[in-house]
mmCIF file of C-alpha atoms and ligand atoms in Angstrom:
data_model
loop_
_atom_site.group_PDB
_atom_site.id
_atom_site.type_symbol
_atom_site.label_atom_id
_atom_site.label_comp_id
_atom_site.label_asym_id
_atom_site.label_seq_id
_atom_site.Cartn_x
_atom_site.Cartn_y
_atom_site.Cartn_z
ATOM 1 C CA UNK A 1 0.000 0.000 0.000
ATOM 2 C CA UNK A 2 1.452 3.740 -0.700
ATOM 3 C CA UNK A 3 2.563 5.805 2.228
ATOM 4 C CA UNK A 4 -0.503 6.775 3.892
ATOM 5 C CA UNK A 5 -2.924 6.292 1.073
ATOM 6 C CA UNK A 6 -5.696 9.273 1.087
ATOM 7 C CA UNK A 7 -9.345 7.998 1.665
ATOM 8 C CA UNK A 8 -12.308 10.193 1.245
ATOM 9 C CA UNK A 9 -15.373 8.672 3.753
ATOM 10 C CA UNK A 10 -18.498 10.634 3.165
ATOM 11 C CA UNK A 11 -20.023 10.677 6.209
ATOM 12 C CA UNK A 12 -18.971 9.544 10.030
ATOM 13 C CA UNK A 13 -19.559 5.797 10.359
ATOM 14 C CA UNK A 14 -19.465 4.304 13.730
ATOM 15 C CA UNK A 15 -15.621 4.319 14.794
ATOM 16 C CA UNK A 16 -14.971 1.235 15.154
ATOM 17 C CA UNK A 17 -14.683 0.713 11.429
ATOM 18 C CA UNK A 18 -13.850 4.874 11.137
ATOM 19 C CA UNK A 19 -10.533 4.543 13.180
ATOM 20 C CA UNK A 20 -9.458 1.321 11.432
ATOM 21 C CA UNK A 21 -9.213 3.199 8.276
ATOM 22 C CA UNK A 22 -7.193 6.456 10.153
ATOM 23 C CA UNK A 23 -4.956 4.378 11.414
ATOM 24 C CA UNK A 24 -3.834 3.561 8.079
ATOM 25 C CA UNK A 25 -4.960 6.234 5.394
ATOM 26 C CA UNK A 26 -5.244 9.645 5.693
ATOM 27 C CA UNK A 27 -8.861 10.518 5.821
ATOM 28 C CA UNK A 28 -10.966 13.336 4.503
ATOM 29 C CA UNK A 29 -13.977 12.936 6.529
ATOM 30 C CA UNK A 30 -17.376 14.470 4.751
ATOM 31 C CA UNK A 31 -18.683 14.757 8.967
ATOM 32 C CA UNK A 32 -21.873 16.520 7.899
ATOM 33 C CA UNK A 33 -25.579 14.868 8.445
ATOM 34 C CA UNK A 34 -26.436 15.280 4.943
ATOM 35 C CA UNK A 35 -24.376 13.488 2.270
ATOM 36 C CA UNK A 36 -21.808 16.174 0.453
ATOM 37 C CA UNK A 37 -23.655 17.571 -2.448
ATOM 38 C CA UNK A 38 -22.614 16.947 -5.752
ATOM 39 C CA UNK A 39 -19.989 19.394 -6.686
ATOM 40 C CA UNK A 40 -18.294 19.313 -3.558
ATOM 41 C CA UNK A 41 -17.902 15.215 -3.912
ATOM 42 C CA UNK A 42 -16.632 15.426 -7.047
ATOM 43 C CA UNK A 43 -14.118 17.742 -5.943
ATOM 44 C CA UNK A 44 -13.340 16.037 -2.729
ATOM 45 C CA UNK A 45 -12.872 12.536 -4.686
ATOM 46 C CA UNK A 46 -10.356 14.241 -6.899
ATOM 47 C CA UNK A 47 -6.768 12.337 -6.352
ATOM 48 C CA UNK A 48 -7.741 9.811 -3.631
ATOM 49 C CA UNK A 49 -6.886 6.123 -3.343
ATOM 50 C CA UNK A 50 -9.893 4.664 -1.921
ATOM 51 C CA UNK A 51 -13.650 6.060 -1.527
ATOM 52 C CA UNK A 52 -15.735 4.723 1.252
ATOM 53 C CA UNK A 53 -19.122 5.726 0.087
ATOM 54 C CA UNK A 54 -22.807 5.375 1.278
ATOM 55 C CA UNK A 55 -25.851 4.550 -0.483
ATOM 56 C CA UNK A 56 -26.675 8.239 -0.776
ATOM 57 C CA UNK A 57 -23.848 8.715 -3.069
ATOM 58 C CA UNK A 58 -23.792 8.199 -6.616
ATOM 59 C CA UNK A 59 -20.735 6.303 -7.740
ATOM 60 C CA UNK A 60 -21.063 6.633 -11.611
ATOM 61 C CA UNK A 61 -18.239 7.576 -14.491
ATOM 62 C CA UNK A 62 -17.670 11.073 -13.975
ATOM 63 C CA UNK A 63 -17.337 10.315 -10.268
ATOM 64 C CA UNK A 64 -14.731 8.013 -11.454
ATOM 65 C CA UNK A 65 -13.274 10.221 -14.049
ATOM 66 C CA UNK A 66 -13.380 13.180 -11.453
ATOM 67 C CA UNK A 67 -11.102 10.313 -9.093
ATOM 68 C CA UNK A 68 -8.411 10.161 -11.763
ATOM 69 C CA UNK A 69 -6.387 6.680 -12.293
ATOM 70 C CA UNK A 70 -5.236 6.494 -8.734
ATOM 71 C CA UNK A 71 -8.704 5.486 -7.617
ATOM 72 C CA UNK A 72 -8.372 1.599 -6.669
ATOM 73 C CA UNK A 73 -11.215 0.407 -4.305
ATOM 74 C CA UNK A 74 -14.658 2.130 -3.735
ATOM 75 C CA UNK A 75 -16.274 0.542 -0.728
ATOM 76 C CA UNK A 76 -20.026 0.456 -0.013
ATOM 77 C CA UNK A 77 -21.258 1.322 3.781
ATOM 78 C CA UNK A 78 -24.282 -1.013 2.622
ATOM 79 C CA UNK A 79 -25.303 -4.332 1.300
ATOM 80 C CA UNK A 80 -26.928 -2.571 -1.569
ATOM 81 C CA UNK A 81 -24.760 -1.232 -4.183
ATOM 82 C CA UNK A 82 -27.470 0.276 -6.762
ATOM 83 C CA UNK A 83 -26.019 3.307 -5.939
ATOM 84 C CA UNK A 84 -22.598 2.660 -7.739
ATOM 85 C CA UNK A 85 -22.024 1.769 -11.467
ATOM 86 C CA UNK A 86 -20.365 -1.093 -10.795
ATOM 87 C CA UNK A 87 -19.207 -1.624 -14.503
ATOM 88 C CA UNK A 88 -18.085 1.692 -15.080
ATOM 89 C CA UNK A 89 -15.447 0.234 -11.675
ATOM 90 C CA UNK A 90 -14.701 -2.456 -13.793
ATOM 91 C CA UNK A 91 -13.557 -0.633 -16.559
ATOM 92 C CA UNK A 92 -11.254 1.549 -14.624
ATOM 93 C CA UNK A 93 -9.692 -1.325 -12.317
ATOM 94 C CA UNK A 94 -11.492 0.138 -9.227
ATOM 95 C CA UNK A 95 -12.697 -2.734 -6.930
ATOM 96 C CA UNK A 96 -16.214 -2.368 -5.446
ATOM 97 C CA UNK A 97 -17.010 -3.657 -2.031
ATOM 98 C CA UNK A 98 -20.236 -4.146 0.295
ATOM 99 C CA UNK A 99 -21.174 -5.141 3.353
ATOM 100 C CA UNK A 100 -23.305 -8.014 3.142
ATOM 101 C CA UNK A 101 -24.276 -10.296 5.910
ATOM 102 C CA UNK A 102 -23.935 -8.750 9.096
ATOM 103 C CA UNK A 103 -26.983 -6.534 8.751
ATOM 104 C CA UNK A 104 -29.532 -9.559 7.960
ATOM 105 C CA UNK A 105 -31.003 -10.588 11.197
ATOM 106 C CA UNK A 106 -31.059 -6.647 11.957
ATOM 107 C CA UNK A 107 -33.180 -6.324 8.480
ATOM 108 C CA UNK A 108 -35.593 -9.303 8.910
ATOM 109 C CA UNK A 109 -36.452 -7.572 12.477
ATOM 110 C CA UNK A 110 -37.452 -4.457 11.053
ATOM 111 C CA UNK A 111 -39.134 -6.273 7.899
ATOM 112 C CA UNK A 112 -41.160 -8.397 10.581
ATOM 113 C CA UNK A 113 -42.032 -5.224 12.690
ATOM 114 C CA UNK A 114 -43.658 -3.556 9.855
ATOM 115 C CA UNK A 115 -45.327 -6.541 9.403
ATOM 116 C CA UNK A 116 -46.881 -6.672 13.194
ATOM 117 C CA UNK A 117 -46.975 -2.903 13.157
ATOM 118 C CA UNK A 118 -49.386 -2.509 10.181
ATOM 119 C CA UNK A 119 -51.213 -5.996 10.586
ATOM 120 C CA UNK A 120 -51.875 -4.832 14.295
ATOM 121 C CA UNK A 121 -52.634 -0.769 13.567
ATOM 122 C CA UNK A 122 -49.756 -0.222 16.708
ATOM 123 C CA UNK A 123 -49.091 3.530 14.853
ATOM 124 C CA UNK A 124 -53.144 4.078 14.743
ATOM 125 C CA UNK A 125 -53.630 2.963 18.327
ATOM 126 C CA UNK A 126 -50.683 4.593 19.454
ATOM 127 C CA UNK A 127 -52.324 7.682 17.729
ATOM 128 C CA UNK A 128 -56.153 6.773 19.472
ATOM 129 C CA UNK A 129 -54.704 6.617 23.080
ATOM 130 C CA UNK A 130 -52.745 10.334 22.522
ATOM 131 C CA UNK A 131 -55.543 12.104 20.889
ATOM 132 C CA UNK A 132 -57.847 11.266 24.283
ATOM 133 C CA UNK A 133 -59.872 8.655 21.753
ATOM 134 C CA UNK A 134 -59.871 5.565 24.117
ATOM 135 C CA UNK A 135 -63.539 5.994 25.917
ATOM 136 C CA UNK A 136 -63.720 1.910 26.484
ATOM 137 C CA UNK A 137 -63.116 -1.326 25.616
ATOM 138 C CA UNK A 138 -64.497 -1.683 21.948
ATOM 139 C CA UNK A 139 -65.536 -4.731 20.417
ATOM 140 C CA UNK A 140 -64.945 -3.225 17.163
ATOM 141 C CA UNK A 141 -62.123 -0.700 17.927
ATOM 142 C CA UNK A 142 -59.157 -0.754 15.823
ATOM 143 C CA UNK A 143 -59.461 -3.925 14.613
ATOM 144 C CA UNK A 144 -56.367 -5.831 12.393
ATOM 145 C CA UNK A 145 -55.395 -8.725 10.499
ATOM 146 C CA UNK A 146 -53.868 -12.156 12.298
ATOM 147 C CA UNK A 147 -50.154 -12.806 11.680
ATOM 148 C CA UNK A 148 -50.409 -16.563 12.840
ATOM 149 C CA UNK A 149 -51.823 -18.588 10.439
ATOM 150 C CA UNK A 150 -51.406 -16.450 7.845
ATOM 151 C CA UNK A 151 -49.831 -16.726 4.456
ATOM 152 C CA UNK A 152 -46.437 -14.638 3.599
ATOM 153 C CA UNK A 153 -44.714 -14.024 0.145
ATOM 154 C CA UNK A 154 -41.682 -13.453 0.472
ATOM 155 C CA UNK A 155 -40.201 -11.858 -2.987
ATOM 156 C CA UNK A 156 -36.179 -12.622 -2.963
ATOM 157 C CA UNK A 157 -34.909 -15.054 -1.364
ATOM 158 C CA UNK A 158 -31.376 -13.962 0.061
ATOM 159 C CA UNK A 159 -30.361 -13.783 2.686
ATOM 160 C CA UNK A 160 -32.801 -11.105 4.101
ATOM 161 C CA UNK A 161 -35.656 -13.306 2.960
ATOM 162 C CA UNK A 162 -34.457 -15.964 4.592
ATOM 163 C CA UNK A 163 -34.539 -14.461 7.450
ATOM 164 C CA UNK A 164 -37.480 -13.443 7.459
ATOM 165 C CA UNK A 165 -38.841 -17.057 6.499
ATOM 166 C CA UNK A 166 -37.320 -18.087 9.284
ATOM 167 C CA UNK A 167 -39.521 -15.627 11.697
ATOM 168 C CA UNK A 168 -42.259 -16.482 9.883
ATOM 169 C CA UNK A 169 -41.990 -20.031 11.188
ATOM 170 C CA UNK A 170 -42.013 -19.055 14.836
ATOM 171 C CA UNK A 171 -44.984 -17.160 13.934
ATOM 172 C CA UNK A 172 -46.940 -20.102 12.797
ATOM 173 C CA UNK A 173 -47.357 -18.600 8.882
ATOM 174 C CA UNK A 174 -47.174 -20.592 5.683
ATOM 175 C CA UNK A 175 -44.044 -19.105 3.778
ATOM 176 C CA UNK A 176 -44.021 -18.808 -0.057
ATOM 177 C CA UNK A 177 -41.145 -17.394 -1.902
ATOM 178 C CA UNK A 178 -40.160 -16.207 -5.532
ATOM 179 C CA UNK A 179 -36.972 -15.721 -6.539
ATOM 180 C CA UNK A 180 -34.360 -15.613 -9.698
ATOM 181 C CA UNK A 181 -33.231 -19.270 -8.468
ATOM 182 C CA UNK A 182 -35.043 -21.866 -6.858
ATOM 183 C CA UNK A 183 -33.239 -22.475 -3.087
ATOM 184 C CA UNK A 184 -32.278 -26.165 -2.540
ATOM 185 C CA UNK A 185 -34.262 -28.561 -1.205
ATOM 186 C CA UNK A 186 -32.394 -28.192 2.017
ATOM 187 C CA UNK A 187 -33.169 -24.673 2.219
ATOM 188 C CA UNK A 188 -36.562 -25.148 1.428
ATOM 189 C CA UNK A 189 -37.266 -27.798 4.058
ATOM 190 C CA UNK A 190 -35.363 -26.104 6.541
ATOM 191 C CA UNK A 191 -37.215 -22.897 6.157
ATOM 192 C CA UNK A 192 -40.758 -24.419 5.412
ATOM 193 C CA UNK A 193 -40.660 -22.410 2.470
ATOM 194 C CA UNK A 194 -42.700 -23.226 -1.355
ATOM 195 C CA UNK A 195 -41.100 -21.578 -4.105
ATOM 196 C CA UNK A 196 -44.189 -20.069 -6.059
ATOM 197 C CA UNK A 197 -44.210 -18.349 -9.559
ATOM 198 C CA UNK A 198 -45.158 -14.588 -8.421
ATOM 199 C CA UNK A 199 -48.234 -14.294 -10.311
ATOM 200 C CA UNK A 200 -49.262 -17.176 -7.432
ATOM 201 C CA UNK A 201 -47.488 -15.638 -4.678
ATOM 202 C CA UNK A 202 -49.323 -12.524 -5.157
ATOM 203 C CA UNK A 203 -52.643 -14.479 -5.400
ATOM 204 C CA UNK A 204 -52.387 -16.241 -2.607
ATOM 205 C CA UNK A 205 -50.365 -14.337 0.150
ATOM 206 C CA UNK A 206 -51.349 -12.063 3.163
ATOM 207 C CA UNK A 207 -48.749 -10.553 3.163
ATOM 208 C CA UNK A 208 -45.990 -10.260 0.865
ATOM 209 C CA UNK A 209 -42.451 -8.846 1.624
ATOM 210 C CA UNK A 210 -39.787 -7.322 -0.810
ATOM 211 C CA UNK A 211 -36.127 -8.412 -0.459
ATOM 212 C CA UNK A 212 -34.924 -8.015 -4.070
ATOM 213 C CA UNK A 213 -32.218 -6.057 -5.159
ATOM 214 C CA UNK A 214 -33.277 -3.039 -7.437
ATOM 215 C CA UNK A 215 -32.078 -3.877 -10.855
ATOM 216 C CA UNK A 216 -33.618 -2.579 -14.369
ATOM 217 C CA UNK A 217 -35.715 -5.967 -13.622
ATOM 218 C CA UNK A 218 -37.033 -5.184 -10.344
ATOM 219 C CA UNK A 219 -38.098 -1.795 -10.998
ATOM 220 C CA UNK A 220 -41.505 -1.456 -10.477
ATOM 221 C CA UNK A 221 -42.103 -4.981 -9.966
ATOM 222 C CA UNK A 222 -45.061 -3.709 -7.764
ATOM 223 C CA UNK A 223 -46.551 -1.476 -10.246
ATOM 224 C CA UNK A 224 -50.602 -1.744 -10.442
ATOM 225 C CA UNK A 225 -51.074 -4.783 -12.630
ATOM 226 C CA UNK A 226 -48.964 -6.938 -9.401
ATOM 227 C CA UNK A 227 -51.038 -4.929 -6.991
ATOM 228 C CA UNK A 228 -54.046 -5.952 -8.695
ATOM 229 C CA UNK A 229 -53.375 -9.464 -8.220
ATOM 230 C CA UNK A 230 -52.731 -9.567 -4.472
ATOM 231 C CA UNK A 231 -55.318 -10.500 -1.851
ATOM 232 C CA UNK A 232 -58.096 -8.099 -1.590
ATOM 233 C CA UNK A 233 -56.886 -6.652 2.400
ATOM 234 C CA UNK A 234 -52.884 -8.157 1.850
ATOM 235 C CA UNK A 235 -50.431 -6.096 3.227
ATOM 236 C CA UNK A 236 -47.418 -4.974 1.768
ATOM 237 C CA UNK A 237 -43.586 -4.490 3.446
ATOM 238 C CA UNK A 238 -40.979 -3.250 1.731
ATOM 239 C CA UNK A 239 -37.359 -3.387 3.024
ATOM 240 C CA UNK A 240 -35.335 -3.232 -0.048
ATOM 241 C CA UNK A 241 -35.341 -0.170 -2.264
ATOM 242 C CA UNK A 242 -38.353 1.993 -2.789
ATOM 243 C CA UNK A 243 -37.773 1.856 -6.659
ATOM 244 C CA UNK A 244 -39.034 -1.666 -6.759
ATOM 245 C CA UNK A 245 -42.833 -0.331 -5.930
ATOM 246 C CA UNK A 246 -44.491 1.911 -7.918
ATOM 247 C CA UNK A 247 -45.944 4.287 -5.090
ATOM 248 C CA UNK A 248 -48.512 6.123 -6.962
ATOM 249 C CA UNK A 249 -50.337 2.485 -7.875
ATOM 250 C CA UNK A 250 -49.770 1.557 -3.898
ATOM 251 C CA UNK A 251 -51.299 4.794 -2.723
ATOM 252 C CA UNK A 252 -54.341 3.858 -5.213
ATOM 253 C CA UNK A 253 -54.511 0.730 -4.063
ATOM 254 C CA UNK A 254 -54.058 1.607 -0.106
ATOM 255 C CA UNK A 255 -56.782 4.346 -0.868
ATOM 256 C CA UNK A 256 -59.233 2.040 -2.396
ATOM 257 C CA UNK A 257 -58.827 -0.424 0.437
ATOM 258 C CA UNK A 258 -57.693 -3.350 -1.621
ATOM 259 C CA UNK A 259 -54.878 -3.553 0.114
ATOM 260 C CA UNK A 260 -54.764 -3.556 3.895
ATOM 261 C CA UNK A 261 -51.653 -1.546 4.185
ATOM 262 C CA UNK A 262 -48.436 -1.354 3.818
ATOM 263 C CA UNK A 263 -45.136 -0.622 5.756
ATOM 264 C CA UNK A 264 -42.439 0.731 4.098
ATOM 265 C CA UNK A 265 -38.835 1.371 5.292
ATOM 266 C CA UNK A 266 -38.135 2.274 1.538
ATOM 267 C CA UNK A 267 -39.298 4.567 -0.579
ATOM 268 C CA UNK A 268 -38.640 6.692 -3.866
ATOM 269 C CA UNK A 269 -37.105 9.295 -3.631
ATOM 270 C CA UNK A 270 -35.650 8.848 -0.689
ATOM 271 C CA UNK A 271 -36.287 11.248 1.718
ATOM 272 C CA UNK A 272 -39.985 10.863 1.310
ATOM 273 C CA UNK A 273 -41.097 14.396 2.057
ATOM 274 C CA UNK A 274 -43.878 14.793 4.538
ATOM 275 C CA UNK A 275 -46.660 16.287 2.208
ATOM 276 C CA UNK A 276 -46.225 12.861 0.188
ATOM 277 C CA UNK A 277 -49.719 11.162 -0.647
ATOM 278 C CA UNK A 278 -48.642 8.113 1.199
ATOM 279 C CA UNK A 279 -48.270 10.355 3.937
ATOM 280 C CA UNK A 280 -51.888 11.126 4.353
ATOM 281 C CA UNK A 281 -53.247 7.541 4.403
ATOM 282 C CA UNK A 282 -54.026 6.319 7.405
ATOM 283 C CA UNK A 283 -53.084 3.098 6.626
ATOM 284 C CA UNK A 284 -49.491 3.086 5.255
ATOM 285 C CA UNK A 285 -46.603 3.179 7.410
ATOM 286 C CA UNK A 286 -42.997 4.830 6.347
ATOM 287 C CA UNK A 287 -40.065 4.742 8.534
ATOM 288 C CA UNK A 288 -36.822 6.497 7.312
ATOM 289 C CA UNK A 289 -34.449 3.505 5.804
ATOM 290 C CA UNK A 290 -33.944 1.604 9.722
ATOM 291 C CA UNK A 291 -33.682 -1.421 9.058
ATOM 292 C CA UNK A 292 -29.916 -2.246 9.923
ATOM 293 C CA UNK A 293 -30.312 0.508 12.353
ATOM 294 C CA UNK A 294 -29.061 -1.354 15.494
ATOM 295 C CA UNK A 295 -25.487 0.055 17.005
ATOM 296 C CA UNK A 296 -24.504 -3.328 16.776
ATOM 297 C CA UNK A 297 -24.733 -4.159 13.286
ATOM 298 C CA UNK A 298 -24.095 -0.268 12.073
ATOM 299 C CA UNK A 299 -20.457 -1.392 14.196
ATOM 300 C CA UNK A 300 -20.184 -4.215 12.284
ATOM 301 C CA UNK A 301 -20.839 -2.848 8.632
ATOM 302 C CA UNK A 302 -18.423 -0.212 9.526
ATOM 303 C CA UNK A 303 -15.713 -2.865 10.078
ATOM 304 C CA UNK A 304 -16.624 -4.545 6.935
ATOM 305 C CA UNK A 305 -16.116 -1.250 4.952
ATOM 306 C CA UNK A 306 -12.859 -0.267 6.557
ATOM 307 C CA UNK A 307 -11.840 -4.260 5.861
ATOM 308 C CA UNK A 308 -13.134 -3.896 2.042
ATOM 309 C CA UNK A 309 -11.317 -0.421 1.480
ATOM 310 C CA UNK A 310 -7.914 -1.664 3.317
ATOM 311 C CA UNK A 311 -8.026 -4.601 1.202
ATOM 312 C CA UNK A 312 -8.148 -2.475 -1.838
ATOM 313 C CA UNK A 313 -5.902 0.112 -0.709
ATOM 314 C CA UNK A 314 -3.664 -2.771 -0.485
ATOM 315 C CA UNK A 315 -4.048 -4.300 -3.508
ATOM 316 C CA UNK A 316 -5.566 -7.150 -2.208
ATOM 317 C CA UNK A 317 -8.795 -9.280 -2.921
ATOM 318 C CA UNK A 318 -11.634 -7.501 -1.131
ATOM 319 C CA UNK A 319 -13.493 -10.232 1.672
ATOM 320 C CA UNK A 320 -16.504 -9.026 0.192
ATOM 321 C CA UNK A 321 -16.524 -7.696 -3.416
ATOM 322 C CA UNK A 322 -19.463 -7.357 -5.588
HETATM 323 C C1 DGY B 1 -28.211 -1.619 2.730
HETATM 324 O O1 DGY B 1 -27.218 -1.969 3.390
HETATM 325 O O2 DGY B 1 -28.301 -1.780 1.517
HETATM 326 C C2 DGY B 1 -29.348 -1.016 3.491
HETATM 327 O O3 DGY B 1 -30.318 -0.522 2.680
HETATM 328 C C3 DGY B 1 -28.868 0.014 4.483
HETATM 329 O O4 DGY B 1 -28.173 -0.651 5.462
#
């Protein structure tokens, strides 16, 4: 590795992946809450032998360009790397890296407490007991869908959707899955899960759960036609990118009432701006991109950056390249 390579990281990341890289590189720290705007990253970037970038940045050819031919390793503070042009790295030599399994559990968690959350109306009960609503025990008050019992389709079946297959088990639910490939047997017995052509899955699911990648494929997979053929009162969580649901079709269809609701940790664009139609339906929740939000596993995808970018710095094979 040169002397003291020269790292720009564009934002703080928990420290125990931040001072791995400063005690090797010297680091130009973007420590701002919002990501550095344009301009100012492609100025920043200029000359540096490693970028540790976010999903907020976009990693495309004039990034690259604006790097110059000393760039070697851009590494991703996120499983997700739809954010970066990954064959614009290739071109250039420049080694991508993500952090991929240490933030699945943490994921499946969040993707399950949407789940609860909207099947239960927690955010509209929460709402009834502030606002001075609760006058008595109601027979029909605020009532939701069961979670045992019920059917779940889980769309991508990675390791996040395994995961959540898995909780789905201790819940009692039948688990169907579409994916690219068919798991093994194994997997499938293991997990309880039925690998179902999505026209099917949508068909015949409660609730169905996104845990694809966004790729020209998956965009929009959830556009109205899908939404059309879920369950009449299904409910819909998203953890994976909000590109892979058309939102204008979900807020028809959450407005109409064919679909329960939905819970969405993702959306398009991200942030979703408060005066958003989604906003103003009662019966979609939207959290702000939390779902490897633990301090644990935010520690842990720090250290799998740092490892990715000192790799590259280095030369070396990254331990997790896309
Ligand atoms: C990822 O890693 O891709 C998540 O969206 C953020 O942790």
């Amino acid at each position: 590795m040169p002397d003291r390579p020269r790292v720009l990281v564009t934002r703080r990341i928990p420290d125990a992946g931040l001072s791995l890289v400063s005690a090797q590189a010297e680091v130009d720290l973007w420590s701002e809450e919002l990501p550095p705007p344009r301009e100012l990253l492609l100025e920043r970037v200029r000359g540096v032998d490693g970028l540790l970038s976010l999903l907020t940045d976009r990693v495309d050819a004039e990034l690259l360009d604006a790097a110059g031919p000393g760039l070697k390793v851009v590494s991703n503070y996120a499983v997700g790397y739809d954010n970066i042009d990954v064959a614009a790295c290739r071109v250039r030599g420049v080694a991508v890296g993500n952090t991929p399994g240490v933030l699945t559990e943490t994921t499946a968690d969040l993707a399950f407490a949407l789940l609860m959350a909207v099947a239960r109306r927690i955010p509209k009960s929460y709402d009834f007991v502030r606002e001075d609503r609760w006058q008595t025990w109601g027979p029909m008050t605020l009532l939701g869908k069961d979670i045992h019992g019920a059917v779940l389709g889980i769309i991508g079946f990675g390791r996040i959707g395994r995961e959540m297959a898995r909780r789905a088990q201790g819940f009692g639910m039948r688990t169907l899955y579409f994916s690219r490939t068919q798991a093994s047997p194994q997997a499938e017995a293991e997990l309880a899960a039925t690998f179902t052509p999505l026209d099917a899955l949508l068909a015949e699911s409660d609730f169905v759960s996104l845990h694809t990648a966004l790729t020209d494929e998956t965009h929009h997979l959830i556009d109205a036609a899908a939404l059309s053929r879920m369950k009449r009162g299904a409910i819909l969580v998203n953890t994976s990118r909000g590109g892979v649901v058309d939102q204008v079709a979900l807020a028809g269809a959450l407005r109409s009432g064919d679909l329960f609701g939905a819970g969405l940790d993702v959306t398009d664009p991200e942030p979703m701006r408060a005066d958003d139609p989604l906003l103003a339906l009662p019966n979609c929740l939207v959290v702000p991109h939390i779902a490897s939000a633990s301090e644990r596993t935010r520690d842990r995808m720090a250290q799998k950056a740092a490892a990715n970018l000192l790799a590259g710095l280095r030369g070396e094979p990254l331990p997790d390249p896309v």
